[in-house]
Amino acid sequence: MNEDASLTDIFRRLVANTGPISLQHYMGEANARYYNDRDPLGTGGDFVTAPEISQMFGELIGLWLADMWIRAGRTEPVHYVELGPGKGTLARDALRAMKRYGIEPVVHFVESSTALKEVQLQSVPGARFHADLSFIPLEGPVLLVANEFLDALPVRQLVKTPDGWRERMVVWDEADGRFACIAGDRPMDAAVPEARRDQPDGTLLETSPGAAAILYEAAGRLVNQGGAALFIDYGYTAPQAGSTLQAVKAHRKVDPFMEPGEADLTALVDFDAAAQVAQSRGAKWLGTVTQGEFLTALGIEGRAEALSNFAPHHREALLAAKDRLIAPDQMGELFKVMALADPDWPEGAGFSVS
Ligand code: SAH
């Protein structure tokens, strides 16, 4: 393949030669290209994530994991597994906090980006890289974290037409000079859960086969070798219809159907579906709460105070970062935290069912 060809050219040729491609294919290839050769995180990049806002985020996650491991009986060896670790900041902060409680896990990163692997190794020297979860050792409990990972996985969109359910496919729109979506030819009714099939024409449903596969596999590891997991993402907890696909570049929303591979494509995570998949594999769903609820329950207010007393000149910045993470009009409410565990493990701090 010509490395210099833009993904726009590659997709245009593909569509011209073989016909429409699925939106899932489009999003998957676009993000693989996007992430592979850049570090998009930070104010000078395309978007900022919670671990990049404050060290408190990773520290509190580390404490949550350490608490689970301690109450479950401190089994060794223990594995810290992070999916899509970005710059490795969350892992570095979490591991530092865990060490204070006597836990020094083997560190495993599931990462596909060549550029980001280098950055991650600087944050966490000694981390082991894996292409997917199947390479994680089979012995010892797994403490798994994924922040803004599931939302980057390609979604499948299904649209109800007068002829039944069809997959949304991508074509090139010459007049507009951008890609566009059409309904595919193949009947897709079987891909829609029976309870959701009867809908008015034009209804759009979104599913994430990639997220489902990963949740199923992660749940299997928790059940077979013990462990707990936190999935944190921008998402919803009650089923909803409509496209949530969006593209972000340089901190602004851009058209997802222009310049694939040059912007970050994401879709909201369906946490209800995610919990069901994990439970179908036998994992215990500890709950799904907002990021604000989670961090508040774990004591972010006290942590911000303690850090500001230690470094008074940073007080304002620390309090602003804390607010950004937990305020309902910032990241506090849209971001959700879902916890899973081995059914023999204890309940998770901050997830007491209200
Ligand atoms: N968790 C980090 C980064 C979020 S961005 C943070 O919170 O800052 C998404 C991350 O997932 C990046 O590290 C990206 O390279 C990785 N990623 C995206 N799709 C992936 C895939 N299919 N397999 C493995 N890693 C992937």
Tab-separated table of C-alpha atoms and ligand atoms in Angstrom:
chain	number	residue	atom	x	y	z
A	1	MET	CA	0.000	0.000	0.000
A	2	ASN	CA	1.167	3.506	-0.739
A	3	GLU	CA	1.901	5.050	2.683
A	4	ASP	CA	1.356	8.537	1.348
A	5	ALA	CA	-2.105	7.993	-0.088
A	6	SER	CA	-4.707	9.774	2.016
A	7	LEU	CA	-7.443	7.656	3.484
A	8	THR	CA	-9.911	9.779	1.508
A	9	ASP	CA	-8.266	8.586	-1.730
A	10	ILE	CA	-8.102	4.986	-0.533
A	11	PHE	CA	-11.782	4.940	0.479
A	12	ARG	CA	-12.852	6.672	-2.751
A	13	ARG	CA	-11.045	4.048	-4.797
A	14	LEU	CA	-12.461	1.237	-2.676
A	15	VAL	CA	-16.023	2.509	-3.060
A	16	ALA	CA	-15.563	3.019	-6.804
A	17	ASN	CA	-14.166	-0.493	-7.238
A	18	THR	CA	-16.215	-2.577	-4.846
A	19	GLY	CA	-19.240	-0.491	-3.836
A	20	PRO	CA	-20.327	1.094	-0.552
A	21	ILE	CA	-18.323	0.252	2.606
A	22	SER	CA	-19.949	-0.126	6.012
A	23	LEU	CA	-19.774	2.763	8.459
A	24	GLN	CA	-18.111	0.319	10.851
A	25	HIS	CA	-15.328	-0.308	8.331
A	26	TYR	CA	-15.002	3.442	7.671
A	27	MET	CA	-14.715	4.339	11.368
A	28	GLY	CA	-12.354	1.452	12.180
A	29	GLU	CA	-9.873	2.304	9.415
A	30	ALA	CA	-10.142	6.038	10.045
A	31	ASN	CA	-9.262	5.674	13.739
A	32	ALA	CA	-6.512	3.119	13.100
A	33	ARG	CA	-4.882	5.614	10.749
A	34	TYR	CA	-5.579	8.570	13.051
A	35	TYR	CA	-4.045	7.039	16.169
A	36	ASN	CA	-1.203	5.170	14.594
A	37	ASP	CA	1.102	8.014	13.752
A	38	ARG	CA	0.310	10.756	16.262
A	39	ASP	CA	-0.185	11.639	19.900
A	40	PRO	CA	-3.479	13.555	19.780
A	41	LEU	CA	-3.735	14.224	23.526
A	42	GLY	CA	-3.273	17.537	25.264
A	43	THR	CA	-3.968	21.224	24.787
A	44	GLY	CA	-1.655	21.402	21.773
A	45	GLY	CA	-3.318	18.330	20.242
A	46	ASP	CA	-6.906	17.433	19.371
A	47	PHE	CA	-8.531	16.641	22.728
A	48	VAL	CA	-7.865	16.487	26.481
A	49	THR	CA	-8.806	13.475	28.634
A	50	ALA	CA	-9.398	13.216	32.393
A	51	PRO	CA	-5.948	11.813	33.327
A	52	GLU	CA	-4.354	14.755	31.490
A	53	ILE	CA	-6.435	17.232	33.521
A	54	SER	CA	-5.202	16.123	36.940
A	55	GLN	CA	-3.116	13.440	38.641
A	56	MET	CA	-6.046	13.017	41.073
A	57	PHE	CA	-7.968	11.062	38.420
A	58	GLY	CA	-5.389	8.284	38.041
A	59	GLU	CA	-4.575	8.259	41.761
A	60	LEU	CA	-8.179	7.674	42.791
A	61	ILE	CA	-8.528	4.906	40.209
A	62	GLY	CA	-5.361	3.303	41.572
A	63	LEU	CA	-6.759	3.482	45.099
A	64	TRP	CA	-10.043	1.903	43.985
A	65	LEU	CA	-8.166	-0.993	42.363
A	66	ALA	CA	-5.822	-1.430	45.342
A	67	ASP	CA	-8.790	-1.473	47.713
A	68	MET	CA	-10.492	-4.195	45.657
A	69	TRP	CA	-7.342	-6.296	45.513
A	70	ILE	CA	-6.665	-5.965	49.249
A	71	ARG	CA	-10.230	-6.856	50.244
A	72	ALA	CA	-10.198	-9.806	47.805
A	73	GLY	CA	-7.179	-11.332	49.583
A	74	ARG	CA	-4.038	-9.879	47.920
A	75	THR	CA	-3.444	-12.715	45.460
A	76	GLU	CA	-0.139	-12.565	43.520
A	77	PRO	CA	0.908	-12.299	40.780
A	78	VAL	CA	-1.450	-9.447	39.995
A	79	HIS	CA	-1.788	-7.745	36.616
A	80	TYR	CA	-2.596	-4.112	35.864
A	81	VAL	CA	-4.130	-4.073	32.402
A	82	GLU	CA	-4.996	-0.847	30.614
A	83	LEU	CA	-6.761	-0.619	27.268
A	84	GLY	CA	-5.680	2.320	25.085
A	85	PRO	CA	-3.485	4.068	27.705
A	86	GLY	CA	-2.927	7.290	25.694
A	87	LYS	CA	0.175	8.979	27.129
A	88	GLY	CA	0.363	6.451	29.998
A	89	THR	CA	-0.503	9.182	32.505
A	90	LEU	CA	-3.420	7.377	34.149
A	91	ALA	CA	-1.296	4.245	34.582
A	92	ARG	CA	1.633	6.176	36.048
A	93	ASP	CA	-0.586	7.979	38.573
A	94	ALA	CA	-2.585	4.842	39.438
A	95	LEU	CA	0.531	2.695	39.912
A	96	ARG	CA	2.128	5.299	42.184
A	97	ALA	CA	-0.987	5.354	44.371
A	98	MET	CA	-1.186	1.541	44.397
A	99	LYS	CA	2.437	1.196	45.442
A	100	ARG	CA	1.688	3.080	48.656
A	101	TYR	CA	-0.687	0.235	49.514
A	102	GLY	CA	1.862	-2.454	48.808
A	103	ILE	CA	0.687	-3.464	45.377
A	104	GLU	CA	3.138	-3.549	42.492
A	105	PRO	CA	1.402	-5.307	39.619
A	106	VAL	CA	2.850	-6.479	36.326
A	107	VAL	CA	1.831	-3.782	33.822
A	108	HIS	CA	0.184	-4.672	30.510
A	109	PHE	CA	-0.900	-2.165	27.890
A	110	VAL	CA	-3.245	-3.070	25.055
A	111	GLU	CA	-2.349	-0.453	22.471
A	112	SER	CA	-2.339	-0.333	18.681
A	113	SER	CA	-0.654	3.021	18.084
A	114	THR	CA	3.069	2.965	17.288
A	115	ALA	CA	3.431	6.630	18.233
A	116	LEU	CA	1.620	6.299	21.560
A	117	LYS	CA	3.520	3.151	22.616
A	118	GLU	CA	6.695	5.223	22.706
A	119	VAL	CA	5.090	7.899	24.862
A	120	GLN	CA	3.626	5.227	27.175
A	121	LEU	CA	7.008	3.587	27.716
A	122	GLN	CA	8.389	6.898	28.935
A	123	SER	CA	5.569	7.188	31.490
A	124	VAL	CA	5.737	3.563	32.576
A	125	PRO	CA	9.096	1.937	31.740
A	126	GLY	CA	8.734	-1.823	31.792
A	127	ALA	CA	5.136	-1.932	30.564
A	128	ARG	CA	4.425	-4.904	28.323
A	129	PHE	CA	2.502	-4.272	25.111
A	130	HIS	CA	-0.154	-6.533	23.678
A	131	ALA	CA	-2.276	-6.419	20.546
A	132	ASP	CA	-5.326	-7.623	22.448
A	133	LEU	CA	-6.466	-9.172	25.709
A	134	SER	CA	-5.774	-12.736	24.620
A	135	PHE	CA	-2.044	-12.231	25.333
A	136	ILE	CA	-2.468	-11.348	29.015
A	137	PRO	CA	-1.142	-14.169	31.277
A	138	LEU	CA	-3.811	-16.591	32.447
A	139	GLU	CA	-2.679	-16.764	36.067
A	140	GLY	CA	-3.344	-14.131	38.734
A	141	PRO	CA	-6.073	-11.525	39.130
A	142	VAL	CA	-6.496	-8.769	36.579
A	143	LEU	CA	-7.081	-5.115	37.502
A	144	LEU	CA	-8.324	-3.579	34.280
A	145	VAL	CA	-8.877	0.060	33.344
A	146	ALA	CA	-10.136	1.642	30.129
A	147	ASN	CA	-10.648	5.402	29.916
A	148	GLU	CA	-12.039	6.800	26.676
A	149	PHE	CA	-11.204	3.557	24.898
A	150	LEU	CA	-14.585	1.988	24.078
A	151	ASP	CA	-15.793	5.204	22.423
A	152	ALA	CA	-13.012	4.957	19.825
A	153	LEU	CA	-14.084	1.494	18.644
A	154	PRO	CA	-16.042	1.384	15.384
A	155	VAL	CA	-19.841	1.347	15.625
A	156	ARG	CA	-22.332	-0.303	13.338
A	157	GLN	CA	-25.417	1.740	12.494
A	158	LEU	CA	-28.678	0.129	11.458
A	159	VAL	CA	-31.519	2.073	9.919
A	160	LYS	CA	-35.180	1.049	9.604
A	161	THR	CA	-36.428	1.360	6.005
A	162	PRO	CA	-39.812	0.419	4.481
A	163	ASP	CA	-38.080	-2.855	3.440
A	164	GLY	CA	-36.784	-3.663	6.933
A	165	TRP	CA	-33.519	-2.990	8.765
A	166	ARG	CA	-30.446	-2.088	6.713
A	167	GLU	CA	-26.854	-1.292	7.606
A	168	ARG	CA	-25.660	2.277	7.093
A	169	MET	CA	-23.050	2.293	4.349
A	170	VAL	CA	-20.614	4.964	3.223
A	171	VAL	CA	-20.313	6.252	-0.363
A	172	TRP	CA	-18.513	9.189	-1.972
A	173	ASP	CA	-20.704	12.208	-2.721
A	174	GLU	CA	-19.045	13.920	-5.666
A	175	ALA	CA	-21.300	16.987	-5.578
A	176	ASP	CA	-20.604	17.648	-1.888
A	177	GLY	CA	-16.949	16.607	-2.008
A	178	ARG	CA	-17.385	14.437	1.084
A	179	PHE	CA	-18.464	10.957	2.068
A	180	ALA	CA	-22.158	10.328	2.776
A	181	CYS	CA	-24.319	7.544	4.200
A	182	ILE	CA	-26.897	5.411	2.423
A	183	ALA	CA	-28.907	2.371	3.497
A	184	GLY	CA	-27.301	-0.878	2.310
A	185	ASP	CA	-29.041	-3.535	0.157
A	186	ARG	CA	-28.739	-6.470	2.532
A	187	PRO	CA	-31.517	-7.259	5.037
A	188	MET	CA	-30.101	-6.792	8.543
A	189	ASP	CA	-33.157	-7.556	10.710
A	190	ALA	CA	-31.297	-10.379	12.433
A	191	ALA	CA	-28.697	-7.891	13.718
A	192	VAL	CA	-31.343	-5.929	15.649
A	193	PRO	CA	-32.429	-7.318	19.027
A	194	GLU	CA	-35.987	-8.609	18.678
A	195	ALA	CA	-37.384	-6.248	21.301
A	196	ARG	CA	-36.105	-3.236	19.344
A	197	ARG	CA	-37.095	-4.336	15.806
A	198	ASP	CA	-40.521	-2.728	15.596
A	199	GLN	CA	-39.703	0.945	15.010
A	200	PRO	CA	-40.895	3.738	12.699
A	201	ASP	CA	-39.085	4.057	9.370
A	202	GLY	CA	-35.994	6.211	9.654
A	203	THR	CA	-35.120	5.005	13.180
A	204	LEU	CA	-31.373	4.580	13.606
A	205	LEU	CA	-29.796	2.173	16.072
A	206	GLU	CA	-26.124	2.070	16.923
A	207	THR	CA	-24.236	-0.937	18.246
A	208	SER	CA	-20.571	-1.512	18.969
A	209	PRO	CA	-19.560	-5.051	18.060
A	210	GLY	CA	-15.961	-4.264	19.027
A	211	ALA	CA	-16.922	-2.999	22.475
A	212	ALA	CA	-19.140	-6.046	23.010
A	213	ALA	CA	-16.316	-8.415	22.061
A	214	ILE	CA	-13.862	-6.722	24.430
A	215	LEU	CA	-16.332	-6.638	27.325
A	216	TYR	CA	-17.066	-10.316	26.829
A	217	GLU	CA	-13.379	-11.197	26.835
A	218	ALA	CA	-12.555	-8.942	29.804
A	219	ALA	CA	-15.464	-10.395	31.779
A	220	GLY	CA	-14.170	-13.904	31.036
A	221	ARG	CA	-10.777	-13.006	32.509
A	222	LEU	CA	-12.366	-11.599	35.679
A	223	VAL	CA	-14.447	-14.740	36.133
A	224	ASN	CA	-11.610	-17.184	35.402
A	225	GLN	CA	-8.693	-15.594	37.240
A	226	GLY	CA	-10.261	-13.033	39.581
A	227	GLY	CA	-10.132	-9.287	39.259
A	228	ALA	CA	-12.020	-6.065	38.784
A	229	ALA	CA	-12.438	-3.571	35.958
A	230	LEU	CA	-13.371	0.078	35.458
A	231	PHE	CA	-14.672	1.312	32.102
A	232	ILE	CA	-14.908	5.103	31.932
A	233	ASP	CA	-16.407	6.890	28.964
A	234	TYR	CA	-18.770	9.442	27.546
A	235	GLY	CA	-22.024	7.503	27.275
A	236	TYR	CA	-25.619	6.741	28.261
A	237	THR	CA	-27.301	4.210	30.523
A	238	ALA	CA	-30.789	3.865	28.988
A	239	PRO	CA	-31.214	2.600	25.406
A	240	GLN	CA	-31.482	5.446	22.893
A	241	ALA	CA	-31.859	5.855	19.136
A	242	GLY	CA	-29.951	8.090	16.703
A	243	SER	CA	-26.376	8.505	15.531
A	244	THR	CA	-23.838	9.607	18.134
A	245	LEU	CA	-20.888	9.537	15.744
A	246	GLN	CA	-18.748	12.626	16.039
A	247	ALA	CA	-15.336	13.851	14.942
A	248	VAL	CA	-13.020	16.145	16.883
A	249	LYS	CA	-9.919	17.917	15.686
A	250	ALA	CA	-8.000	20.678	17.470
A	251	HIS	CA	-10.672	20.747	20.247
A	252	ARG	CA	-13.511	21.409	17.777
A	253	LYS	CA	-16.222	19.262	16.275
A	254	VAL	CA	-15.639	18.635	12.600
A	255	ASP	CA	-17.493	16.679	9.882
A	256	PRO	CA	-16.882	12.927	10.418
A	257	PHE	CA	-17.361	12.412	6.673
A	258	MET	CA	-14.521	14.668	5.610
A	259	GLU	CA	-10.842	13.763	5.801
A	260	PRO	CA	-11.130	10.370	7.526
A	261	GLY	CA	-7.973	9.553	9.497
A	262	GLU	CA	-7.321	13.218	10.336
A	263	ALA	CA	-9.793	13.601	13.236
A	264	ASP	CA	-10.742	11.498	16.255
A	265	LEU	CA	-13.980	9.606	15.568
A	266	THR	CA	-16.020	8.566	18.595
A	267	ALA	CA	-19.477	7.324	19.449
A	268	LEU	CA	-21.193	7.340	22.833
A	269	VAL	CA	-20.910	4.140	24.834
A	270	ASP	CA	-24.127	2.215	25.542
A	271	PHE	CA	-23.398	1.261	29.172
A	272	ASP	CA	-26.574	-0.762	29.532
A	273	ALA	CA	-25.552	-3.007	26.624
A	274	ALA	CA	-21.998	-3.182	28.001
A	275	ALA	CA	-23.200	-4.345	31.430
A	276	GLN	CA	-25.425	-6.976	29.845
A	277	VAL	CA	-22.601	-8.435	27.771
A	278	ALA	CA	-20.302	-8.638	30.813
A	279	GLN	CA	-23.016	-10.292	32.900
A	280	SER	CA	-23.771	-12.778	30.123
A	281	ARG	CA	-20.176	-13.982	30.573
A	282	GLY	CA	-20.698	-14.380	34.325
A	283	ALA	CA	-19.010	-11.226	35.623
A	284	LYS	CA	-20.580	-9.265	38.455
A	285	TRP	CA	-21.752	-5.786	37.466
A	286	LEU	CA	-20.944	-3.565	40.452
A	287	GLY	CA	-22.764	-0.583	39.012
A	288	THR	CA	-22.545	2.367	36.641
A	289	VAL	CA	-22.341	5.851	38.170
A	290	THR	CA	-21.411	9.280	36.860
A	291	GLN	CA	-17.766	10.318	36.940
A	292	GLY	CA	-18.721	13.073	39.392
A	293	GLU	CA	-20.341	10.581	41.775
A	294	PHE	CA	-17.423	8.168	41.517
A	295	LEU	CA	-14.644	10.679	42.150
A	296	THR	CA	-16.598	12.393	44.916
A	297	ALA	CA	-17.269	9.088	46.680
A	298	LEU	CA	-13.558	8.293	46.486
A	299	GLY	CA	-12.666	11.588	48.163
A	300	ILE	CA	-11.517	13.909	45.381
A	301	GLU	CA	-12.519	16.959	47.469
A	302	GLY	CA	-10.212	15.933	50.306
A	303	ARG	CA	-7.441	15.000	47.910
A	304	ALA	CA	-7.651	18.423	46.214
A	305	GLU	CA	-7.466	20.101	49.635
A	306	ALA	CA	-4.476	18.004	50.691
A	307	LEU	CA	-2.604	18.740	47.464
A	308	SER	CA	-3.351	22.473	47.738
A	309	ASN	CA	-2.082	22.591	51.316
A	310	PHE	CA	1.069	20.923	50.112
A	311	ALA	CA	1.464	23.352	47.177
A	312	PRO	CA	-0.551	26.515	47.981
A	313	HIS	CA	0.569	28.308	44.808
A	314	HIS	CA	-1.214	25.590	42.794
A	315	ARG	CA	-4.428	25.812	44.791
A	316	GLU	CA	-6.500	27.595	42.157
A	317	ALA	CA	-5.374	25.312	39.347
A	318	LEU	CA	-6.027	22.209	41.483
A	319	LEU	CA	-9.541	23.284	42.396
A	320	ALA	CA	-10.302	24.200	38.776
A	321	ALA	CA	-9.079	20.769	37.618
A	322	LYS	CA	-11.190	19.047	40.265
A	323	ASP	CA	-14.261	21.004	39.114
A	324	ARG	CA	-13.593	20.124	35.503
A	325	LEU	CA	-13.585	16.429	36.420
A	326	ILE	CA	-16.698	16.396	38.606
A	327	ALA	CA	-18.926	19.430	37.858
A	328	PRO	CA	-22.208	18.368	36.213
A	329	ASP	CA	-21.839	20.975	33.461
A	330	GLN	CA	-18.307	19.780	32.690
A	331	MET	CA	-17.189	16.107	32.721
A	332	GLY	CA	-19.024	15.071	35.888
A	333	GLU	CA	-22.303	13.902	34.451
A	334	LEU	CA	-21.777	12.944	30.802
A	335	PHE	CA	-18.915	10.644	31.690
A	336	LYS	CA	-19.908	7.374	33.331
A	337	VAL	CA	-17.874	4.831	35.283
A	338	MET	CA	-18.873	1.176	35.071
A	339	ALA	CA	-17.327	-1.367	37.444
A	340	LEU	CA	-17.190	-5.134	36.935
A	341	ALA	CA	-15.656	-7.885	39.038
A	342	ASP	CA	-15.274	-11.574	39.601
A	343	PRO	CA	-18.510	-12.677	41.371
A	344	ASP	CA	-16.348	-13.811	44.339
A	345	TRP	CA	-14.826	-10.342	44.730
A	346	PRO	CA	-16.261	-7.671	47.075
A	347	GLU	CA	-18.521	-4.774	46.077
A	348	GLY	CA	-16.723	-1.677	44.783
A	349	ALA	CA	-16.252	1.548	46.749
A	350	GLY	CA	-18.471	4.289	45.281
A	351	PHE	CA	-20.922	1.888	43.636
A	352	SER	CA	-23.326	1.233	46.500
A	353	VAL	CA	-26.660	0.866	44.700
A	354	SER	CA	-28.828	3.834	45.560
B	1	SAH	N1	-6.949	6.336	27.867
B	1	SAH	C1	-6.206	7.476	27.372
B	1	SAH	C2	-6.321	7.661	25.854
B	1	SAH	C3	-7.691	7.728	25.236
B	1	SAH	S1	-7.598	7.888	23.467
B	1	SAH	C4	-6.592	8.729	28.117
B	1	SAH	O1	-7.592	8.684	28.831
B	1	SAH	O2	-5.922	9.732	27.979
B	1	SAH	C5	-7.847	6.222	22.908
B	1	SAH	C6	-6.689	5.288	23.129
B	1	SAH	O3	-7.053	3.997	22.623
B	1	SAH	C7	-5.399	5.639	22.421
B	1	SAH	O4	-4.316	5.220	23.225
B	1	SAH	C8	-5.501	4.822	21.131
B	1	SAH	O5	-4.272	4.642	20.482
B	1	SAH	C9	-6.102	3.555	21.661
B	1	SAH	N2	-6.853	2.734	20.688
B	1	SAH	C10	-7.844	3.157	19.876
B	1	SAH	N3	-8.353	2.118	19.162
B	1	SAH	C11	-7.657	1.019	19.555
B	1	SAH	C12	-7.701	-0.357	19.193
B	1	SAH	N4	-8.570	-0.813	18.299
B	1	SAH	N5	-6.835	-1.223	19.816
B	1	SAH	C13	-5.950	-0.765	20.746
B	1	SAH	N6	-5.864	0.519	21.111
B	1	SAH	C14	-6.691	1.407	20.525
